[in-house]
PDB file of C-alpha atoms in Angstrom:
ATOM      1  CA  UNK A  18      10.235 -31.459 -29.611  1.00 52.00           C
ATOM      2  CA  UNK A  19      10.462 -30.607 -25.780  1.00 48.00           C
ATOM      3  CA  UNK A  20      10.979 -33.389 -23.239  1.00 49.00           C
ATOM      4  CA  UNK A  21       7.679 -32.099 -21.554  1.00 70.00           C
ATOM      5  CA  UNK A  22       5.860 -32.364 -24.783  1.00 84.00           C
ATOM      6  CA  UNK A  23       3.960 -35.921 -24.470  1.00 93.00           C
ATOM      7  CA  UNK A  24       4.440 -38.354 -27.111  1.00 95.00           C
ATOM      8  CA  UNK A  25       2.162 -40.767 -29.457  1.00 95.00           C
ATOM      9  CA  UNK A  26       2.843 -42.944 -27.036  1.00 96.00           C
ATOM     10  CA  UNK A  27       1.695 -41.012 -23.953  1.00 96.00           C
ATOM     11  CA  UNK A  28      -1.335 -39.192 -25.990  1.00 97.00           C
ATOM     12  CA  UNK A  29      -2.373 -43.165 -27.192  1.00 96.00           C
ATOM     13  CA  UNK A  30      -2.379 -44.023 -23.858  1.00 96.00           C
ATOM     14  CA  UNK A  31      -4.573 -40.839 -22.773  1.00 96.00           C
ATOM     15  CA  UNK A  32      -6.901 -41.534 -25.418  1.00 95.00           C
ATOM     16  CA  UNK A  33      -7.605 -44.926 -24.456  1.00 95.00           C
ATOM     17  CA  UNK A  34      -8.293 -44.186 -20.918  1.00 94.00           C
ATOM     18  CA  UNK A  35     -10.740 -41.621 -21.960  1.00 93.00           C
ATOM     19  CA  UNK A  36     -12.652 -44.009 -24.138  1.00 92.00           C
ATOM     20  CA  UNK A  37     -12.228 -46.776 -21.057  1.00 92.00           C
ATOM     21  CA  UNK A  38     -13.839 -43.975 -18.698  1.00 91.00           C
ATOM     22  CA  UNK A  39     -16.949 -43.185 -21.253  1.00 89.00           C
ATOM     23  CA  UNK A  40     -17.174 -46.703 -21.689  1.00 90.00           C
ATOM     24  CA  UNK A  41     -16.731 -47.329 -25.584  1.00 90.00           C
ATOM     25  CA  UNK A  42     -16.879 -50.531 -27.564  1.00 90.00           C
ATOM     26  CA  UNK A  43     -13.193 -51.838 -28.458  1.00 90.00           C
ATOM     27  CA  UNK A  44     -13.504 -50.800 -32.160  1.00 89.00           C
ATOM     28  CA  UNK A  45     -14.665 -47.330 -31.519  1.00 90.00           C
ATOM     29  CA  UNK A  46     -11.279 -46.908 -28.893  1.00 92.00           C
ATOM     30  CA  UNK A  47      -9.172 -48.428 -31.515  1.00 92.00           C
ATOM     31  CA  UNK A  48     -10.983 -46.071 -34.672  1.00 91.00           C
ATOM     32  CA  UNK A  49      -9.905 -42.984 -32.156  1.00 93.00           C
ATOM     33  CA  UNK A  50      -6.437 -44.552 -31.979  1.00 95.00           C
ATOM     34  CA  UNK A  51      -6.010 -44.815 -35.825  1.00 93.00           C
ATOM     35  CA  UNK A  52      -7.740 -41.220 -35.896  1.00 95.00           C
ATOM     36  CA  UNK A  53      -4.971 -39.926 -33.079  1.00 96.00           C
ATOM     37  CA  UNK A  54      -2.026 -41.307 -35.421  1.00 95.00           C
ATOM     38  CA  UNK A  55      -3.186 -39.712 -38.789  1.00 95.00           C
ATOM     39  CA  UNK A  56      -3.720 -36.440 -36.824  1.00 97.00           C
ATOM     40  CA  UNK A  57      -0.053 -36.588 -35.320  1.00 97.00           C
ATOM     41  CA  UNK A  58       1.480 -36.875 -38.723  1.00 96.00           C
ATOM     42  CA  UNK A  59      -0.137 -34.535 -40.065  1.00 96.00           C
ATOM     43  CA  UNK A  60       0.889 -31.824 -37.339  1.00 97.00           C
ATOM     44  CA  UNK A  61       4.356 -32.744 -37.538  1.00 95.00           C
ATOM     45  CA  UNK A  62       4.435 -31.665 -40.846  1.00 94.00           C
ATOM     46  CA  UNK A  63       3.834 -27.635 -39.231  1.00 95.00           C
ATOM     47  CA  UNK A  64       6.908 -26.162 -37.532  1.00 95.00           C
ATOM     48  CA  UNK A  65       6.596 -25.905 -33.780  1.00 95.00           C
ATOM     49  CA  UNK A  66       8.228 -27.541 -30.676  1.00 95.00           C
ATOM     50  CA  UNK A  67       4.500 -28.334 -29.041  1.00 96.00           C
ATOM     51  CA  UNK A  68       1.796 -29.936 -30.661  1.00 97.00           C
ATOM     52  CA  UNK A  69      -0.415 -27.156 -29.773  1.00 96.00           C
ATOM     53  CA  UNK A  70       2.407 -24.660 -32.071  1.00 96.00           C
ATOM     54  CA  UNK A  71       1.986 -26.976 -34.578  1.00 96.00           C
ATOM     55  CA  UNK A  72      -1.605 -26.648 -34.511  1.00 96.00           C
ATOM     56  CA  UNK A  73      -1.560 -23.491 -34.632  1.00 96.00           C
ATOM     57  CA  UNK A  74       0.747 -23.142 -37.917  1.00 95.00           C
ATOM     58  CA  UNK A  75      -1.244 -25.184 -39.951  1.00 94.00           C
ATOM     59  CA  UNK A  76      -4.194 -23.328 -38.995  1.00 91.00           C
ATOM     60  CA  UNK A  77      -2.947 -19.907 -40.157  1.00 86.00           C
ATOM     61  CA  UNK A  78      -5.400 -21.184 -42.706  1.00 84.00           C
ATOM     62  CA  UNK A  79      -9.005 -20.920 -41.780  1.00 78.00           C
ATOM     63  CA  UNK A  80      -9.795 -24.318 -43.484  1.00 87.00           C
ATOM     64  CA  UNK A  81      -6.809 -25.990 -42.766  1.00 92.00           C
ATOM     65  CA  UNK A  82      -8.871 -28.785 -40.713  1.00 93.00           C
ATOM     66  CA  UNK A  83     -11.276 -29.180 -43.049  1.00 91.00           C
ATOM     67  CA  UNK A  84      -8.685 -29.669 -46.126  1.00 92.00           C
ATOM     68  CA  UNK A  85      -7.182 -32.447 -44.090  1.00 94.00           C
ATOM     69  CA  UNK A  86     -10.285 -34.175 -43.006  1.00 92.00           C
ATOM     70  CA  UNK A  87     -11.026 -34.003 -46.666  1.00 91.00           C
ATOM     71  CA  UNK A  88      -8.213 -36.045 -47.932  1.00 90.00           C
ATOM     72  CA  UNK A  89      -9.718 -39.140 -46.673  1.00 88.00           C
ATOM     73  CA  UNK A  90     -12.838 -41.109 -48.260  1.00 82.00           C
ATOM     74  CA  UNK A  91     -16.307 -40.841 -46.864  1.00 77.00           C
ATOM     75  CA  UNK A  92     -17.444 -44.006 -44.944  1.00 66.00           C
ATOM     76  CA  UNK A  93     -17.159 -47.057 -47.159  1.00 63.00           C
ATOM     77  CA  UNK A  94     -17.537 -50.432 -46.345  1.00 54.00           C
ATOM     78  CA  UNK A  95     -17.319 -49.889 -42.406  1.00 54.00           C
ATOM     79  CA  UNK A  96     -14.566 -47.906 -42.653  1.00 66.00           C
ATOM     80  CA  UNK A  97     -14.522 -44.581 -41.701  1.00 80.00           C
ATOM     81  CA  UNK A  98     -11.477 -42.796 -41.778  1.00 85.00           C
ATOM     82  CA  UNK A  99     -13.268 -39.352 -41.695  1.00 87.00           C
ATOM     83  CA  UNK A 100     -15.278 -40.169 -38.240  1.00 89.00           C
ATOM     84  CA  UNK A 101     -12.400 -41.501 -36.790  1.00 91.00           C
ATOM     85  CA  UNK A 102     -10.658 -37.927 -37.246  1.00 93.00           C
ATOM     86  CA  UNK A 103     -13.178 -36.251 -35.544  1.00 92.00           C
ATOM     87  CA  UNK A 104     -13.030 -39.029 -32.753  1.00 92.00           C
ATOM     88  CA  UNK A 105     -10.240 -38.220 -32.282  1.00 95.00           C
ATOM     89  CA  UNK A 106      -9.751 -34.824 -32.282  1.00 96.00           C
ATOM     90  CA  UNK A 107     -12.682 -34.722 -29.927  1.00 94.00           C
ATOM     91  CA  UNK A 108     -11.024 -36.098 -27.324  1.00 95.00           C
ATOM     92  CA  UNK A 109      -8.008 -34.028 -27.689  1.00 96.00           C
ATOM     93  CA  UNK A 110     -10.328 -31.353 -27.179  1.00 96.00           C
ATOM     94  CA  UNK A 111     -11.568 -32.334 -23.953  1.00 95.00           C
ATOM     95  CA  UNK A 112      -8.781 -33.660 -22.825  1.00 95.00           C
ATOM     96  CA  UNK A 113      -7.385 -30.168 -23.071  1.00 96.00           C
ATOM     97  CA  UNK A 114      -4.657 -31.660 -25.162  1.00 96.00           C
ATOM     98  CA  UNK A 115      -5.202 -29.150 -28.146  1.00 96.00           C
ATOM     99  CA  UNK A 116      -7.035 -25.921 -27.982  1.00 96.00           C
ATOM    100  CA  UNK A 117      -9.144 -24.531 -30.803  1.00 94.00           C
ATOM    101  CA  UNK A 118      -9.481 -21.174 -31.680  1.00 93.00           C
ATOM    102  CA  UNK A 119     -13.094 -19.003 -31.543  1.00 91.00           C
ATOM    103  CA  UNK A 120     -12.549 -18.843 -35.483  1.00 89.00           C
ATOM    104  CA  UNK A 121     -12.198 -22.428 -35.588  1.00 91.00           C
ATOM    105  CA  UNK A 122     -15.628 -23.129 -34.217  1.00 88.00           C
ATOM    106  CA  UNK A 123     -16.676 -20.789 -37.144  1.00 84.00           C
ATOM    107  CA  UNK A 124     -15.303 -23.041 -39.474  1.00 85.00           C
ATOM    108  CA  UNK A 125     -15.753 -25.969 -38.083  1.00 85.00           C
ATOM    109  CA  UNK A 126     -19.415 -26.330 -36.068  1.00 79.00           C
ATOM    110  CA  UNK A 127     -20.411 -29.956 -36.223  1.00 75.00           C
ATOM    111  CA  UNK A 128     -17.923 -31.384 -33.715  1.00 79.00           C
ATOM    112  CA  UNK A 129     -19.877 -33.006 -31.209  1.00 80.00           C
ATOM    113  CA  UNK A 130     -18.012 -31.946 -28.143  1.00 88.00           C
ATOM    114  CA  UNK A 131     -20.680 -30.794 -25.490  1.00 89.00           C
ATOM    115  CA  UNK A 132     -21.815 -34.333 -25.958  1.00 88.00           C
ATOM    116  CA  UNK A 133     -18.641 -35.877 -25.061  1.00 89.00           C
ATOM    117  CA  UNK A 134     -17.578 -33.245 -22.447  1.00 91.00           C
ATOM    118  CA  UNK A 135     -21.199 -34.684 -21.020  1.00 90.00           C
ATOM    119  CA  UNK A 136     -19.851 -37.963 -21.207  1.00 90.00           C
ATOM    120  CA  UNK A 137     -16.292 -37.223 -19.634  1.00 90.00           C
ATOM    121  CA  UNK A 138     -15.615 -36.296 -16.330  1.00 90.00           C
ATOM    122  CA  UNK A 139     -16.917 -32.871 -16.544  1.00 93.00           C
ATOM    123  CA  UNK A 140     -20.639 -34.506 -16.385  1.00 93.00           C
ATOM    124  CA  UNK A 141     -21.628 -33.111 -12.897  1.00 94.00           C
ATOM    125  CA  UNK A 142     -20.132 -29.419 -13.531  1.00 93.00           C
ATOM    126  CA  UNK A 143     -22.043 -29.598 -16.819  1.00 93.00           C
ATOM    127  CA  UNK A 144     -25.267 -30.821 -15.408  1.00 94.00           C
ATOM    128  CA  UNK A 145     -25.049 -28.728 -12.233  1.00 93.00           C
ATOM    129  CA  UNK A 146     -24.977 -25.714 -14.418  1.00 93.00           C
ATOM    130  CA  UNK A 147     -28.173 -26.945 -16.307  1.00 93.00           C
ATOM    131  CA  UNK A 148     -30.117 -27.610 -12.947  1.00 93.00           C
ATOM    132  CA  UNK A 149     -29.257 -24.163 -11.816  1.00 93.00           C
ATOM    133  CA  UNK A 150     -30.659 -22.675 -14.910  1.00 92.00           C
ATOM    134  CA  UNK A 151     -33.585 -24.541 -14.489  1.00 91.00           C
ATOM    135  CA  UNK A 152     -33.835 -23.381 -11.290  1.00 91.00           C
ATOM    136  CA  UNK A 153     -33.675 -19.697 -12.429  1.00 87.00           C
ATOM    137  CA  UNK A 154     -36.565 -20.430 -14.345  1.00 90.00           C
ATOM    138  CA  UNK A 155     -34.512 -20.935 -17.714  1.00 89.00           C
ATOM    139  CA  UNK A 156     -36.157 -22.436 -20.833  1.00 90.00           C
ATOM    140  CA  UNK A 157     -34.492 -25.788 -22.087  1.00 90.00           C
ATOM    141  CA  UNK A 158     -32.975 -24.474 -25.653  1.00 89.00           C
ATOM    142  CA  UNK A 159     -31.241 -21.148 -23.602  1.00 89.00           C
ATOM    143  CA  UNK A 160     -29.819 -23.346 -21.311  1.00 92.00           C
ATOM    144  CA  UNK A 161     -28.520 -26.018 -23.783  1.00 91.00           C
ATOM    145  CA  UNK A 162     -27.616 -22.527 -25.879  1.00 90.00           C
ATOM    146  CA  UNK A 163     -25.064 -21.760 -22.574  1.00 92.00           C
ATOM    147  CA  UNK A 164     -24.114 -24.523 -22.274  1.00 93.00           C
ATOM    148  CA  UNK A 165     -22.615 -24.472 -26.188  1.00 92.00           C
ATOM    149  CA  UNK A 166     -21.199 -21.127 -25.160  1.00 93.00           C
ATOM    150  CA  UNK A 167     -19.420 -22.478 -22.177  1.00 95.00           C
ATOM    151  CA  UNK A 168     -17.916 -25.400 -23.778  1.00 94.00           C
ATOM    152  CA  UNK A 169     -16.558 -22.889 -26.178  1.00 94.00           C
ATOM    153  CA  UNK A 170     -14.890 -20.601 -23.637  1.00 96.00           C
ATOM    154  CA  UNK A 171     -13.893 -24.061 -21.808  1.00 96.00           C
ATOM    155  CA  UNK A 172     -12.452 -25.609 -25.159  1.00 96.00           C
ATOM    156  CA  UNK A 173     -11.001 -21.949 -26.515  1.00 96.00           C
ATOM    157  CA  UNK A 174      -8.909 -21.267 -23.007  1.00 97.00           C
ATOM    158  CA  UNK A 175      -8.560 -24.957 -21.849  1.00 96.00           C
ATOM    159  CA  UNK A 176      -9.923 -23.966 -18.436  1.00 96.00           C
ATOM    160  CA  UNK A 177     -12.274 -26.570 -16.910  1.00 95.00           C
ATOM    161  CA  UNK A 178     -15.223 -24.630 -15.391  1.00 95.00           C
ATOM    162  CA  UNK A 179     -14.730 -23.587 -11.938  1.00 95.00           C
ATOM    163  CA  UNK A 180     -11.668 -22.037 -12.989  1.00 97.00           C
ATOM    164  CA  UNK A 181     -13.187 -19.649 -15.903  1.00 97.00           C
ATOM    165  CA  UNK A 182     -12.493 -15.670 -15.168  1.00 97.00           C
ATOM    166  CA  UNK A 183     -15.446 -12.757 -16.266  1.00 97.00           C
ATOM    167  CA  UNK A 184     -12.353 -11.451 -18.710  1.00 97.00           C
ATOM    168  CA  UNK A 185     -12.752 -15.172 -20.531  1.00 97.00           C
ATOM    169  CA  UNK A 186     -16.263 -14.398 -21.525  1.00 96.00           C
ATOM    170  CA  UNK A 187     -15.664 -10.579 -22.531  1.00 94.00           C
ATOM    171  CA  UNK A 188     -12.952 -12.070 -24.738  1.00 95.00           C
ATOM    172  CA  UNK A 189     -15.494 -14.311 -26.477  1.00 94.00           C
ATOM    173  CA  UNK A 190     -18.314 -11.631 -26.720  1.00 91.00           C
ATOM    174  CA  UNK A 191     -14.712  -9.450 -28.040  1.00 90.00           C
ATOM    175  CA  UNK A 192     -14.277 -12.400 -31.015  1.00 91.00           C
ATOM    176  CA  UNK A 193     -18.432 -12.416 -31.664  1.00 88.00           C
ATOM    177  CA  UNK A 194     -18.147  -7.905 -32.501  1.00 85.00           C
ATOM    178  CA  UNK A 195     -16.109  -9.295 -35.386  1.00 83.00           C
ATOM    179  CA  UNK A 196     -18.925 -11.072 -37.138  1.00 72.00           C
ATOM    180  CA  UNK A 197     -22.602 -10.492 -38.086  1.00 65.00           C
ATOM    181  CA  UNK A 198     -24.521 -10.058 -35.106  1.00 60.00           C
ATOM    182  CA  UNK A 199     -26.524 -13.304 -33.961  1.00 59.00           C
ATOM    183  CA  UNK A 200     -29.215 -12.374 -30.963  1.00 55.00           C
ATOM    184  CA  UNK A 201     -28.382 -15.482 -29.783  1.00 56.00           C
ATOM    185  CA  UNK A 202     -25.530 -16.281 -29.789  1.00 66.00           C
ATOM    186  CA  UNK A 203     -25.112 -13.362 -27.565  1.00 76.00           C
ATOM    187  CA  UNK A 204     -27.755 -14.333 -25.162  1.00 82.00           C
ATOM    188  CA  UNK A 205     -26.064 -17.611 -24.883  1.00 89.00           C
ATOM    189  CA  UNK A 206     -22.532 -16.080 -24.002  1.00 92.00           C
ATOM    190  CA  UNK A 207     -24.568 -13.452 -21.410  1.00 92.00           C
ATOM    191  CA  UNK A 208     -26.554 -16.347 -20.108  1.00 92.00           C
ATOM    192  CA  UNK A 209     -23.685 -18.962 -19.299  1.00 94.00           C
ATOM    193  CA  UNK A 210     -21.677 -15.918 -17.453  1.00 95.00           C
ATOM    194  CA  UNK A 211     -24.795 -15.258 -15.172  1.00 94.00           C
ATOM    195  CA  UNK A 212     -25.115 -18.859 -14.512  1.00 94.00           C
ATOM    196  CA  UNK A 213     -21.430 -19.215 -13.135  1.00 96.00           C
ATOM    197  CA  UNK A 214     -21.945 -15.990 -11.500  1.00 94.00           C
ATOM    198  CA  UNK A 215     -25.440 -17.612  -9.500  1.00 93.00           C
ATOM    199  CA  UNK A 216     -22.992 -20.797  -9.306  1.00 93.00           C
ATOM    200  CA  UNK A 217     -20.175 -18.456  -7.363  1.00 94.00           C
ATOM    201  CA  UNK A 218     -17.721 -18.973  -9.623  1.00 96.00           C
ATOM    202  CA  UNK A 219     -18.053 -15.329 -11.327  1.00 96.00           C
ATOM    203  CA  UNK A 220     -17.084 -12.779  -9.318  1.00 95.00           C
ATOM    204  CA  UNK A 221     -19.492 -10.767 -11.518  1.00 95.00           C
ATOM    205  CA  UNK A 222     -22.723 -11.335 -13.808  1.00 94.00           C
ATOM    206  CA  UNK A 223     -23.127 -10.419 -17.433  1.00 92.00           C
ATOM    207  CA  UNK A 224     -23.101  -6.718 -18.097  1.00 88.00           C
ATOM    208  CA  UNK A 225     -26.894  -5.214 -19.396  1.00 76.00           C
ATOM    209  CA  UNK A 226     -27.337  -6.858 -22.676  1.00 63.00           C
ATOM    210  CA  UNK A 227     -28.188  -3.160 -24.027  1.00 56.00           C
ATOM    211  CA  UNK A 228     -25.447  -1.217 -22.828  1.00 49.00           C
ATOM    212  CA  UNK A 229     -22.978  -0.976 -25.640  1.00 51.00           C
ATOM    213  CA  UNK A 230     -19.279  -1.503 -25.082  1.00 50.00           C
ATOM    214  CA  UNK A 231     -17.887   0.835 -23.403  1.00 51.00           C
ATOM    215  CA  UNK A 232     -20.128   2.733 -21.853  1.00 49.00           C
ATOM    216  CA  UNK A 233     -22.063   1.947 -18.166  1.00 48.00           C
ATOM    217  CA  UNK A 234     -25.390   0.674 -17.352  1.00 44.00           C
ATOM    218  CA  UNK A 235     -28.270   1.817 -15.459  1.00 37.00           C
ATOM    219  CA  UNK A 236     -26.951   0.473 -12.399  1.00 44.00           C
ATOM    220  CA  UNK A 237     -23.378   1.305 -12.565  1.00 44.00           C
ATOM    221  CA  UNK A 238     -24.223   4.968 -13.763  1.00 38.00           C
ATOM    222  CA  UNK A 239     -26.662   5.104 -10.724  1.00 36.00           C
ATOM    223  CA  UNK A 240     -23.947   3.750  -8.185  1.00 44.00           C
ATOM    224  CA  UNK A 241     -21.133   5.874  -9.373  1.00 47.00           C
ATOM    225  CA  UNK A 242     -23.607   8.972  -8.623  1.00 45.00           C
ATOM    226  CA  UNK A 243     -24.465   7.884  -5.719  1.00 44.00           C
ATOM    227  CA  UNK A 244     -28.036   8.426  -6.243  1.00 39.00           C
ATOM    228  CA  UNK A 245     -30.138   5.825  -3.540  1.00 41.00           C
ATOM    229  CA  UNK A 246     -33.902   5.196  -3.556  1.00 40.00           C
ATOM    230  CA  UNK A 247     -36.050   6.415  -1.205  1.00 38.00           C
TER     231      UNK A 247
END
């Protein structure tokens, strides 16, 4: 494995200050720890000279996650191995240490990561975003549904939010044309780009939610005309 490649060592050490900075109890730090060790053996089983490539080999199987989580026991006497996983894979997450797929979401949807990326240091991009879609006169549940959107695209690209692109969120709405169609989980994707456009960090808001790929909206076809009102 590269030199650049942190080690256990370096990625325990991450993992600790993250729990330090969200303030966890000693056991829960050290559960992530034993979570973060399980999760490195089991990636250096895949071929790959990151831990990301390795990642990514064992999950040329949809379930691969899943499978592994799956080996361990439910919680038992105090122990749980299985929470401890997810603790720590959570924070690998938003440390932008490993990057999940779109597919893996799928798969995989009761991770609570926008909790802990509310938690983390991104707290005041998150919650900046929420009081400007309150301030657009956005319902609660559509802005907590862009906000699960944008943690995707966040998590997916491992971009933090002021430096997300318009292409990043025509890639996701891309990945969603390859499943059944869910109303909202596409008003959630269109929602979260037109709140980082109001935020500035779009250079452009969310195409018209009827248009269908490809072709131009009302405004665009209007513009391109030149047509002006009167």
């Amino acid at each position: 494995m590269s030199s650049a490649v942190p080690t256990p060592v370096v990625l325990e050490q991450k993992l600790r200050d993250h729990g330090a900075f969200l303030g966890d109890a000693r056991t829960v730090t050290w559960l992530r720890i034993a979570g973060l060790h399980h999760i490195l053996r089991w990636l250096q089983e895949a071929p790959g000279d990151t831990w990301q490539e390795r990642w990514d080999a064992h999950h040329q199987h949809a379930d691969a996650w899943k499978m592994f989580v799956e080996q361990f026991p439910p919680q038992r006497r105090g122990k749980d191995s299985r929470g401890a996983l997810c603790n720590a894979l959570t924070s690998l997450f938003c440390l932008r240490l490993l990057r999940p797929t779109y597919g893996w979401f799928i798969a995989n949807p009761k991770l609570q990561l926008i909790n802990a990326l509310r938690r983390g240091p991104e707290k005041d991009d998150l919650e900046r975003l929420l009081h400007v879609a309150k301030a657009h006169g956005m319902g609660h549940s559509s802005a907590e549904s862009a906000l699960a959107k944008l943690v995707r695209i966040m998590l997916c690209t491992g971009k933090r939010m002021p430096e997300l692109q318009v292409q990043d969120f025509y890639d996701y709405r891309a990945f969603l044309t390859t499943f059944p169609r869910n109303p909202t989980t596409a008003l959630g994707v269109y929602a979260a780009q037109n709140i980082l456009h109001a935020l500035g960090i779009l250079s452009e808001p969310a195409p018209d939610l009827h248009v269908r790929p490809g072709r131009r909206s009302v405004n665009e076809l209007v513009t391109s005309c030149g047509i002006k009102n009167k």
